[in-house]
Amino acid sequence: MGYWPEHFKESTSIIIPKPNKVSYNTPKAFRPIVLLNTMGKLIEKVISHRLQFHLSANGFLNPNQLGGIRQRSTIDAGMYLIHLIRTGWAKDCYTSVIAFDIAQFFPLLNHNFLLLCLAKAGLKANILKFFRNYHSNRSTTYA
């Protein structure tokens, strides 16, 4: 149907003070928690697994994509990194690693670009319509 119910788009953010802080004068002394509808989270998980299966089965995911993929873990990423480092050492090369914290990448992702990628991955029009609706008109309240 290409529809995501409005009540699943609503969230409540709660700000919780971190324990044992000397001062609570800075934002780092608090932890924001986002509460979502439990049924919506369950349905999102099912959709996520089906989408990931489709993308994997059709070769749309890069084999080096380790984060956020089922059956691939942080340990896999660490082992791959060790392999690359040791291969470099065996060839008398210097090895450097640059790490990025991309925790805020997905909330800032251009939704039109995401839809374009999903269309290139071969998803049907009704599924693209669903994702367009899923990303529109989201709201957050603060408690």
mmCIF file of C-alpha atoms in Angstrom:
data_model
loop_
_atom_site.group_PDB
_atom_site.id
_atom_site.type_symbol
_atom_site.label_atom_id
_atom_site.label_comp_id
_atom_site.label_asym_id
_atom_site.label_seq_id
_atom_site.Cartn_x
_atom_site.Cartn_y
_atom_site.Cartn_z
ATOM 1 C CA MET A 1 0.000 0.000 0.000
ATOM 2 C CA GLY A 2 2.964 2.339 0.398
ATOM 3 C CA TYR A 3 1.758 3.767 3.703
ATOM 4 C CA TRP A 4 3.375 4.139 7.150
ATOM 5 C CA PRO A 5 0.862 5.155 9.867
ATOM 6 C CA GLU A 6 1.318 8.609 11.362
ATOM 7 C CA HIS A 7 1.309 7.337 14.967
ATOM 8 C CA PHE A 8 4.428 5.260 14.183
ATOM 9 C CA LYS A 9 6.199 8.458 13.066
ATOM 10 C CA GLU A 10 5.770 10.116 16.458
ATOM 11 C CA SER A 11 8.528 9.894 19.050
ATOM 12 C CA THR A 12 9.138 11.211 22.534
ATOM 13 C CA SER A 13 12.600 12.306 23.622
ATOM 14 C CA ILE A 14 13.556 12.153 27.265
ATOM 15 C CA ILE A 15 16.722 13.760 28.593
ATOM 16 C CA ILE A 16 18.339 11.704 31.373
ATOM 17 C CA PRO A 17 21.263 12.999 33.460
ATOM 18 C CA LYS A 18 24.336 10.750 33.344
ATOM 19 C CA PRO A 19 25.307 9.473 36.798
ATOM 20 C CA ASN A 20 28.337 10.687 38.760
ATOM 21 C CA LYS A 21 28.954 13.904 36.819
ATOM 22 C CA VAL A 22 30.734 16.711 38.676
ATOM 23 C CA SER A 23 28.661 19.349 36.916
ATOM 24 C CA TYR A 24 25.455 19.267 34.927
ATOM 25 C CA ASN A 25 26.157 22.566 33.152
ATOM 26 C CA THR A 26 27.062 21.017 29.791
ATOM 27 C CA PRO A 27 25.008 18.986 27.323
ATOM 28 C CA LYS A 28 27.498 16.085 27.587
ATOM 29 C CA ALA A 29 26.270 15.487 31.126
ATOM 30 C CA PHE A 30 22.937 14.257 29.761
ATOM 31 C CA ARG A 31 21.814 11.351 27.594
ATOM 32 C CA PRO A 32 18.848 11.797 25.238
ATOM 33 C CA ILE A 33 16.628 8.728 24.876
ATOM 34 C CA VAL A 34 14.142 8.500 22.010
ATOM 35 C CA LEU A 35 10.999 6.481 22.706
ATOM 36 C CA LEU A 36 9.150 5.022 19.723
ATOM 37 C CA ASN A 37 5.994 2.975 19.305
ATOM 38 C CA THR A 38 6.887 -0.664 20.090
ATOM 39 C CA MET A 39 4.730 -2.145 17.329
ATOM 40 C CA GLY A 40 6.262 0.297 14.842
ATOM 41 C CA LYS A 41 9.764 -0.779 15.916
ATOM 42 C CA LEU A 42 8.830 -4.439 15.414
ATOM 43 C CA ILE A 43 7.490 -3.779 11.926
ATOM 44 C CA GLU A 44 10.600 -1.698 11.092
ATOM 45 C CA LYS A 45 12.780 -4.661 12.090
ATOM 46 C CA VAL A 46 10.856 -7.020 9.795
ATOM 47 C CA ILE A 47 11.085 -4.528 6.924
ATOM 48 C CA SER A 48 14.796 -4.017 7.593
ATOM 49 C CA HIS A 49 15.493 -7.761 7.425
ATOM 50 C CA ARG A 50 13.520 -8.178 4.191
ATOM 51 C CA LEU A 51 15.196 -5.151 2.586
ATOM 52 C CA GLN A 52 18.633 -6.362 3.621
ATOM 53 C CA PHE A 53 17.901 -9.824 2.185
ATOM 54 C CA HIS A 54 16.753 -8.307 -1.120
ATOM 55 C CA LEU A 55 19.808 -6.044 -1.386
ATOM 56 C CA SER A 56 22.188 -8.892 -0.491
ATOM 57 C CA ALA A 57 20.561 -11.435 -2.785
ATOM 58 C CA ASN A 58 20.797 -9.044 -5.733
ATOM 59 C CA GLY A 59 24.430 -8.064 -5.128
ATOM 60 C CA PHE A 60 23.624 -4.477 -4.245
ATOM 61 C CA LEU A 61 25.635 -4.466 -0.989
ATOM 62 C CA ASN A 62 29.407 -4.140 -1.171
ATOM 63 C CA PRO A 63 31.083 -7.266 0.272
ATOM 64 C CA ASN A 64 33.198 -4.974 2.477
ATOM 65 C CA GLN A 65 30.091 -3.476 4.106
ATOM 66 C CA LEU A 66 30.255 -4.845 7.637
ATOM 67 C CA GLY A 67 28.320 -2.431 9.835
ATOM 68 C CA GLY A 68 24.596 -2.906 10.234
ATOM 69 C CA ILE A 69 24.525 -6.150 8.246
ATOM 70 C CA ARG A 70 23.182 -9.412 9.641
ATOM 71 C CA GLN A 71 25.743 -12.177 10.030
ATOM 72 C CA ARG A 72 28.577 -9.606 10.055
ATOM 73 C CA SER A 73 29.955 -8.319 13.317
ATOM 74 C CA THR A 74 32.449 -5.945 14.849
ATOM 75 C CA ILE A 75 34.756 -8.933 15.235
ATOM 76 C CA ASP A 76 34.554 -9.515 11.456
ATOM 77 C CA ALA A 77 35.501 -5.882 10.859
ATOM 78 C CA GLY A 78 38.415 -6.161 13.286
ATOM 79 C CA MET A 79 39.671 -9.363 11.681
ATOM 80 C CA TYR A 80 39.473 -7.781 8.216
ATOM 81 C CA LEU A 81 41.384 -4.735 9.473
ATOM 82 C CA ILE A 82 44.083 -6.970 10.995
ATOM 83 C CA HIS A 83 44.336 -8.845 7.683
ATOM 84 C CA LEU A 84 44.833 -5.578 5.768
ATOM 85 C CA ILE A 85 47.465 -4.359 8.242
ATOM 86 C CA ARG A 86 49.442 -7.611 8.203
ATOM 87 C CA THR A 87 49.272 -7.787 4.408
ATOM 88 C CA GLY A 88 50.725 -4.275 4.287
ATOM 89 C CA TRP A 89 53.477 -5.210 6.725
ATOM 90 C CA ALA A 90 54.339 -8.303 4.667
ATOM 91 C CA LYS A 91 54.905 -5.982 1.688
ATOM 92 C CA ASP A 92 57.035 -3.596 3.804
ATOM 93 C CA CYS A 93 54.333 -0.916 3.612
ATOM 94 C CA TYR A 94 53.222 1.531 6.241
ATOM 95 C CA THR A 95 49.639 1.122 7.350
ATOM 96 C CA SER A 96 47.331 3.873 8.586
ATOM 97 C CA VAL A 97 43.759 3.731 9.778
ATOM 98 C CA ILE A 98 41.278 6.580 9.804
ATOM 99 C CA ALA A 99 38.062 6.042 11.759
ATOM 100 C CA PHE A 100 34.926 8.164 11.429
ATOM 101 C CA ASP A 101 32.026 8.426 13.821
ATOM 102 C CA ILE A 102 29.019 8.400 11.515
ATOM 103 C CA ALA A 103 26.357 8.097 14.208
ATOM 104 C CA GLN A 104 24.545 11.151 12.812
ATOM 105 C CA PHE A 105 24.947 10.187 9.150
ATOM 106 C CA PHE A 106 21.602 8.447 8.633
ATOM 107 C CA PRO A 107 19.374 11.117 10.194
ATOM 108 C CA LEU A 108 20.975 13.586 7.764
ATOM 109 C CA LEU A 109 20.778 11.292 4.717
ATOM 110 C CA ASN A 110 19.029 12.863 1.739
ATOM 111 C CA HIS A 111 15.823 10.860 1.441
ATOM 112 C CA ASN A 112 15.496 11.481 -2.300
ATOM 113 C CA PHE A 113 18.984 10.036 -2.801
ATOM 114 C CA LEU A 114 18.039 7.025 -0.679
ATOM 115 C CA LEU A 115 14.934 6.467 -2.825
ATOM 116 C CA LEU A 116 17.061 6.700 -5.979
ATOM 117 C CA CYS A 117 19.425 4.040 -4.586
ATOM 118 C CA LEU A 118 16.519 1.781 -3.665
ATOM 119 C CA ALA A 119 15.039 2.203 -7.151
ATOM 120 C CA LYS A 120 18.395 1.232 -8.700
ATOM 121 C CA ALA A 121 18.389 -1.822 -6.418
ATOM 122 C CA GLY A 122 15.222 -2.960 -8.190
ATOM 123 C CA LEU A 123 12.566 -2.279 -5.573
ATOM 124 C CA LYS A 124 9.028 -1.954 -6.879
ATOM 125 C CA ALA A 125 7.115 1.335 -7.036
ATOM 126 C CA ASN A 126 4.829 0.511 -4.086
ATOM 127 C CA ILE A 127 7.863 -0.150 -1.869
ATOM 128 C CA LEU A 128 9.442 3.136 -2.942
ATOM 129 C CA LYS A 129 6.129 4.840 -2.158
ATOM 130 C CA PHE A 130 6.249 3.274 1.311
ATOM 131 C CA PHE A 131 9.754 4.640 2.005
ATOM 132 C CA ARG A 132 8.760 8.084 0.738
ATOM 133 C CA ASN A 133 5.802 8.047 3.146
ATOM 134 C CA TYR A 134 7.907 6.566 5.961
ATOM 135 C CA HIS A 135 10.331 9.505 5.881
ATOM 136 C CA SER A 136 7.744 12.279 5.665
ATOM 137 C CA ASN A 137 6.040 14.237 8.463
ATOM 138 C CA ARG A 138 7.942 12.872 11.455
ATOM 139 C CA SER A 139 7.473 14.578 14.821
ATOM 140 C CA THR A 140 9.189 14.538 18.213
ATOM 141 C CA THR A 141 7.890 15.722 21.564
ATOM 142 C CA TYR A 142 10.090 16.277 24.597
ATOM 143 C CA ALA A 143 9.154 15.018 28.040
#
